[in-house]
Coordinates of C-alpha atoms in Angstrom, one line a residue:
M5 CA -15.3 2.2 -17.0
L6 CA -11.9 3.9 -17.7
K7 CA -9.1 2.1 -16.0
L8 CA -6.1 4.1 -14.9
K9 CA -2.8 2.4 -13.9
G10 CA 0.8 3.6 -13.5
V11 CA 2.4 7.0 -13.3
F12 CA 0.6 10.1 -14.4
S13 CA 2.7 13.2 -14.2
A14 CA 1.1 16.3 -12.6
L15 CA 2.7 18.6 -15.2
V16 CA 4.1 22.0 -14.4
T17 CA 3.1 24.8 -16.7
P18 CA 6.3 26.4 -18.1
F19 CA 6.3 30.2 -18.5
N20 CA 8.3 32.6 -20.6
Q21 CA 10.1 35.5 -18.9
D22 CA 7.1 37.8 -19.6
G23 CA 4.8 35.3 -17.7
S24 CA 3.1 33.9 -20.8
V25 CA 2.9 30.1 -21.2
D26 CA 6.0 28.6 -22.9
Y27 CA 4.3 26.1 -25.2
V28 CA 7.5 25.0 -26.8
A29 CA 9.0 23.9 -23.5
F30 CA 5.6 22.4 -22.5
R31 CA 5.5 20.2 -25.6
E32 CA 9.1 19.1 -25.2
L33 CA 8.4 18.3 -21.5
I34 CA 5.5 16.1 -22.5
Q35 CA 7.4 14.3 -25.3
W36 CA 10.2 13.6 -22.8
Q37 CA 7.7 12.3 -20.3
I38 CA 6.3 9.9 -22.9
A39 CA 9.7 8.7 -24.0
E40 CA 10.6 8.0 -20.4
G41 CA 7.6 5.7 -20.0
V42 CA 4.8 7.5 -18.1
A43 CA 1.3 6.2 -18.5
G44 CA -0.2 9.6 -18.7
V45 CA 0.0 13.3 -17.9
C46 CA -2.2 15.6 -15.9
P47 CA -2.1 19.2 -17.1
V48 CA -3.5 22.2 -15.2
G49 CA -3.7 20.6 -11.7
T50 CA -2.2 22.2 -8.6
T51 CA 1.3 21.6 -10.0
G52 CA 0.3 23.3 -13.2
E53 CA -0.4 26.5 -11.2
S54 CA -4.1 26.3 -12.1
P55 CA -5.2 29.1 -9.8
T56 CA -3.1 31.6 -11.8
L57 CA -4.1 30.5 -15.3
N58 CA -7.0 32.4 -16.7
S59 CA -9.8 30.5 -18.5
E60 CA -8.2 31.0 -21.9
D61 CA -4.8 29.8 -20.7
H62 CA -6.4 26.9 -19.0
L63 CA -8.0 25.5 -22.1
K64 CA -5.0 26.2 -24.4
V65 CA -2.7 24.3 -22.0
I66 CA -5.0 21.3 -22.1
E67 CA -5.3 21.5 -25.8
A68 CA -1.5 21.7 -26.1
A69 CA -1.1 18.6 -23.9
V70 CA -3.5 16.6 -26.1
A71 CA -1.6 17.7 -29.2
A72 CA 1.8 16.9 -27.8
A73 CA 0.7 13.5 -26.4
E74 CA -0.5 12.4 -29.9
G75 CA -2.7 9.7 -28.3
K76 CA 0.3 7.9 -26.9
V77 CA -0.6 8.3 -23.2
K78 CA -3.7 9.2 -21.3
I79 CA -4.6 12.8 -20.5
I80 CA -6.3 13.6 -17.1
A81 CA -7.2 17.3 -17.5
G82 CA -7.6 19.5 -14.4
T83 CA -11.0 21.2 -14.8
G84 CA -12.0 21.4 -11.1
A85 CA -13.0 24.6 -9.2
N86 CA -14.6 25.6 -6.0
S87 CA -17.6 26.8 -8.0
T88 CA -19.7 24.0 -9.4
E89 CA -20.7 26.3 -12.3
E90 CA -17.1 27.0 -13.2
A91 CA -16.1 23.3 -12.9
I92 CA -19.0 22.5 -15.3
D93 CA -17.9 25.3 -17.8
L94 CA -14.3 24.1 -17.7
T95 CA -15.2 20.5 -18.1
K96 CA -17.6 21.2 -21.0
E97 CA -14.7 22.9 -22.8
V98 CA -12.7 19.7 -22.9
L99 CA -15.5 17.2 -23.7
N100 CA -14.5 16.8 -27.3
I101 CA -10.8 17.7 -27.5
G102 CA -9.4 14.2 -26.7
V103 CA -8.9 14.1 -22.9
D104 CA -9.5 10.7 -21.2
A105 CA -10.6 12.0 -17.9
T106 CA -10.9 15.1 -15.7
L107 CA -9.4 15.8 -12.3
Q108 CA -11.9 17.3 -10.0
V109 CA -10.5 18.9 -6.9
T110 CA -12.4 19.2 -3.6
P111 CA -14.1 22.7 -3.7
Y112 CA -11.7 24.8 -1.7
Y113 CA -12.3 27.8 0.7
N114 CA -16.1 27.5 0.8
K115 CA -15.9 24.2 2.7
P116 CA -19.2 22.5 1.6
N117 CA -20.9 19.9 3.7
A118 CA -21.1 16.3 2.7
E119 CA -24.3 16.6 0.6
G120 CA -22.9 19.7 -1.2
L121 CA -19.7 17.7 -2.0
Y122 CA -21.7 14.8 -3.4
R123 CA -23.9 17.1 -5.5
H124 CA -20.9 19.0 -6.8
F125 CA -18.9 16.0 -8.0
A126 CA -22.0 14.1 -9.3
T127 CA -23.1 17.1 -11.3
V128 CA -19.8 17.3 -13.1
A129 CA -19.7 13.6 -13.6
D130 CA -23.2 13.8 -15.2
L131 CA -21.5 15.6 -18.1
G132 CA -20.2 12.2 -19.3
V133 CA -16.5 12.5 -19.2
P134 CA -14.7 10.2 -16.7
V135 CA -14.0 11.9 -13.4
V136 CA -11.0 11.5 -11.0
L137 CA -11.9 12.8 -7.6
Y138 CA -9.1 14.7 -5.9
N139 CA -9.0 14.5 -2.2
V140 CA -6.4 17.1 -0.9
P141 CA -7.5 18.6 2.4
G142 CA -4.2 20.4 2.8
R143 CA -5.1 22.6 -0.1
S144 CA -8.9 22.6 0.1
A145 CA -9.4 22.6 3.9
K146 CA -12.0 19.9 3.4
E147 CA -11.6 16.1 3.1
I148 CA -14.0 14.1 0.9
P149 CA -15.7 12.0 3.6
L150 CA -15.6 8.3 3.0
S151 CA -19.4 8.2 2.9
V152 CA -19.4 10.6 0.0
V153 CA -16.7 8.6 -1.8
E154 CA -18.9 5.5 -1.4
R155 CA -21.9 7.2 -2.9
L156 CA -19.9 8.7 -5.8
A157 CA -18.2 5.3 -6.5
K158 CA -21.6 4.2 -7.7
H159 CA -21.7 6.9 -10.4
P160 CA -20.8 5.4 -13.8
N161 CA -18.5 8.2 -14.7
V162 CA -16.5 8.4 -11.5
C163 CA -13.5 6.2 -12.4
A164 CA -10.9 7.0 -9.8
I165 CA -9.8 9.0 -6.8
K166 CA -6.5 10.8 -6.2
E167 CA -5.6 10.4 -2.5
A168 CA -3.4 13.3 -1.3
A169 CA -4.5 13.4 2.3
G170 CA -1.3 11.6 3.6
S171 CA -3.3 8.6 4.7
V172 CA -2.5 5.1 3.6
D173 CA -5.4 3.9 5.7
R174 CA -7.9 5.6 3.4
V175 CA -6.8 3.3 0.6
S176 CA -7.8 0.3 2.6
A177 CA -11.1 2.0 3.8
I178 CA -12.1 2.8 0.2
R179 CA -11.4 -0.7 -1.0
Q180 CA -13.8 -2.0 1.6
F181 CA -16.8 -0.5 -0.1
A182 CA -15.6 0.3 -3.6
S183 CA -13.1 -2.4 -4.8
D184 CA -13.6 -1.4 -8.4
L185 CA -12.8 2.3 -7.9
T186 CA -9.2 3.0 -9.0
I187 CA -7.1 4.7 -6.2
L188 CA -4.1 6.8 -7.2
S189 CA -1.6 8.1 -4.7
G190 CA -1.3 11.9 -4.6
D191 CA 1.7 11.8 -2.4
D192 CA 5.0 10.7 -4.0
S193 CA 6.5 9.4 -0.8
L194 CA 3.4 7.3 0.0
T195 CA 3.1 5.7 -3.5
L196 CA 4.8 2.4 -2.6
P197 CA 2.8 1.9 0.7
M198 CA -0.4 2.8 -1.0
I199 CA 0.2 0.4 -3.8
S200 CA 0.9 -2.3 -1.3
V201 CA -2.6 -2.0 0.0
G202 CA -4.4 -1.6 -3.3
A203 CA -3.6 1.7 -5.1
E204 CA -2.9 1.3 -8.8
G205 CA -0.5 4.2 -9.4
V206 CA 0.2 7.8 -8.7
I207 CA -0.5 11.3 -10.0
S208 CA 3.1 12.4 -9.3
V209 CA 4.9 15.7 -8.9
C210 CA 8.3 14.1 -8.8
S211 CA 7.8 12.3 -12.1
N212 CA 8.2 15.7 -13.7
V213 CA 11.9 15.3 -12.8
I214 CA 12.3 11.4 -12.8
P215 CA 9.6 10.1 -15.1
R216 CA 11.6 6.9 -15.8
G217 CA 12.6 6.3 -12.2
M218 CA 9.0 6.8 -11.0
S219 CA 7.6 4.6 -13.7
E220 CA 10.1 1.8 -12.8
M221 CA 9.3 2.0 -9.1
V222 CA 5.5 1.8 -9.7
A223 CA 5.8 -1.0 -12.3
A224 CA 7.9 -3.0 -9.9
A225 CA 5.4 -2.5 -7.1
L226 CA 2.4 -3.4 -9.3
A227 CA 4.2 -6.5 -10.4
G228 CA 4.7 -7.6 -6.8
D229 CA 8.4 -6.9 -6.8
Y230 CA 8.4 -5.0 -3.5
A231 CA 12.1 -5.5 -2.9
G232 CA 12.9 -3.8 -6.2
A233 CA 10.3 -1.1 -5.6
R234 CA 11.6 -0.4 -2.1
A235 CA 15.1 0.0 -3.4
L236 CA 13.9 2.6 -5.9
H237 CA 11.8 4.3 -3.2
E238 CA 14.9 4.6 -1.0
K239 CA 17.0 5.9 -3.8
Y240 CA 14.5 8.6 -4.7
Y241 CA 13.2 9.4 -1.2
P242 CA 15.5 12.5 -0.9
L243 CA 13.8 13.8 -4.0
F244 CA 10.3 13.0 -2.7
R245 CA 11.3 14.9 0.4
D246 CA 13.1 17.9 -1.1
M247 CA 10.5 18.6 -3.9
F248 CA 8.2 19.7 -1.0
C249 CA 10.7 21.9 0.9
D250 CA 8.6 24.8 -0.3
T251 CA 5.1 25.1 -1.6
N252 CA 4.4 22.9 -4.6
P253 CA 5.2 23.6 -7.5
I254 CA 8.0 26.0 -6.5
P255 CA 10.7 23.3 -5.9
V256 CA 9.8 21.1 -8.9
K257 CA 9.9 24.1 -11.3
W258 CA 13.2 25.2 -9.8
A259 CA 14.5 21.6 -10.3
L260 CA 13.4 21.5 -13.9
A261 CA 15.0 24.9 -14.5
L262 CA 18.3 23.5 -13.2
M263 CA 17.8 20.6 -15.6
K264 CA 17.4 23.1 -18.4
K265 CA 13.9 21.9 -19.2
I266 CA 12.0 25.1 -18.4
Q267 CA 12.7 28.6 -17.3
P268 CA 12.5 29.4 -13.5
V269 CA 9.4 31.6 -13.9
Y270 CA 6.3 31.6 -11.7
R271 CA 3.1 33.7 -11.6
L272 CA 2.5 35.6 -8.4
P273 CA 1.7 34.9 -5.7
L274 CA 4.2 32.1 -6.3
C275 CA 7.8 33.0 -6.7
E276 CA 11.3 31.4 -6.6
P277 CA 12.5 29.5 -3.5
D278 CA 14.8 31.2 -1.1
S279 CA 18.6 30.6 -1.2
A280 CA 18.5 27.8 1.4
A281 CA 15.8 25.9 -0.6
Q282 CA 17.6 26.5 -3.8
A283 CA 20.8 24.9 -2.4
K284 CA 18.8 22.0 -1.0
I285 CA 17.2 21.3 -4.4
E286 CA 20.5 21.6 -6.3
N287 CA 22.3 19.3 -3.9
C288 CA 19.5 16.7 -4.2
L289 CA 19.7 16.7 -8.0
K290 CA 23.4 16.4 -8.0
Q291 CA 23.3 13.5 -5.6
L292 CA 20.9 11.7 -8.0
A293 CA 23.1 12.7 -11.0
L294 CA 20.2 14.6 -12.6
I295 CA 22.4 17.6 -13.1

């Protein structure tokens, strides 16, 4: 079973001014992430604006991530969908291109029942590539029930779950029945408390901006240095807060643009933050000496 541990950056997808994918900036971003010490990257998740990437873009971005990483870190490719058929098709596309696992979001909008959720995830896992379940009810309008997680944890290809429901309690609950299932925080500000009760890392938005800082905080917590980890949590808490002052990934892309890593370009219906949010993001980065 694949073991995931540490910081996995939920990568943004940089765009050129014409809206096309900026593969040069994307490669440079990944190389910087690796140099700063992340354990892996997660292309084409929510932060990568997956809903606005067509199927051709989707595969090309994942292929570009694999090429840029050069085998130095793990790749968790976002290939989830609210249609099981589409999730299967996307996952089949990445079976043999060098990804380590796929991130499978809870099917959104159609709100399947518990049995439907189980069959959806199990069918994708049957393809053979390791699966990271992605519990994010704020996006999908549906939580993966703990009873479903328990059933899926028995599948040989379900290796982890990303918990982005804002609940530290779910970490403890999952460990009661699936102590071998890796739990990764999906909320930057809850990473430290989640690790304290059994999570093994984070799929992080903020590590786009502070890959080294996030990696140091998680490493300290995993080593049992909670005083050191708490000091870093408190240092970076303003960033954890302000990177969600607007819909993700609007603030983090704006921050990276201020850092001259990417251009401030989005695909509709996402667009730039308003002036108040822009000022908040800029002030936060200045306070942390990131710009």
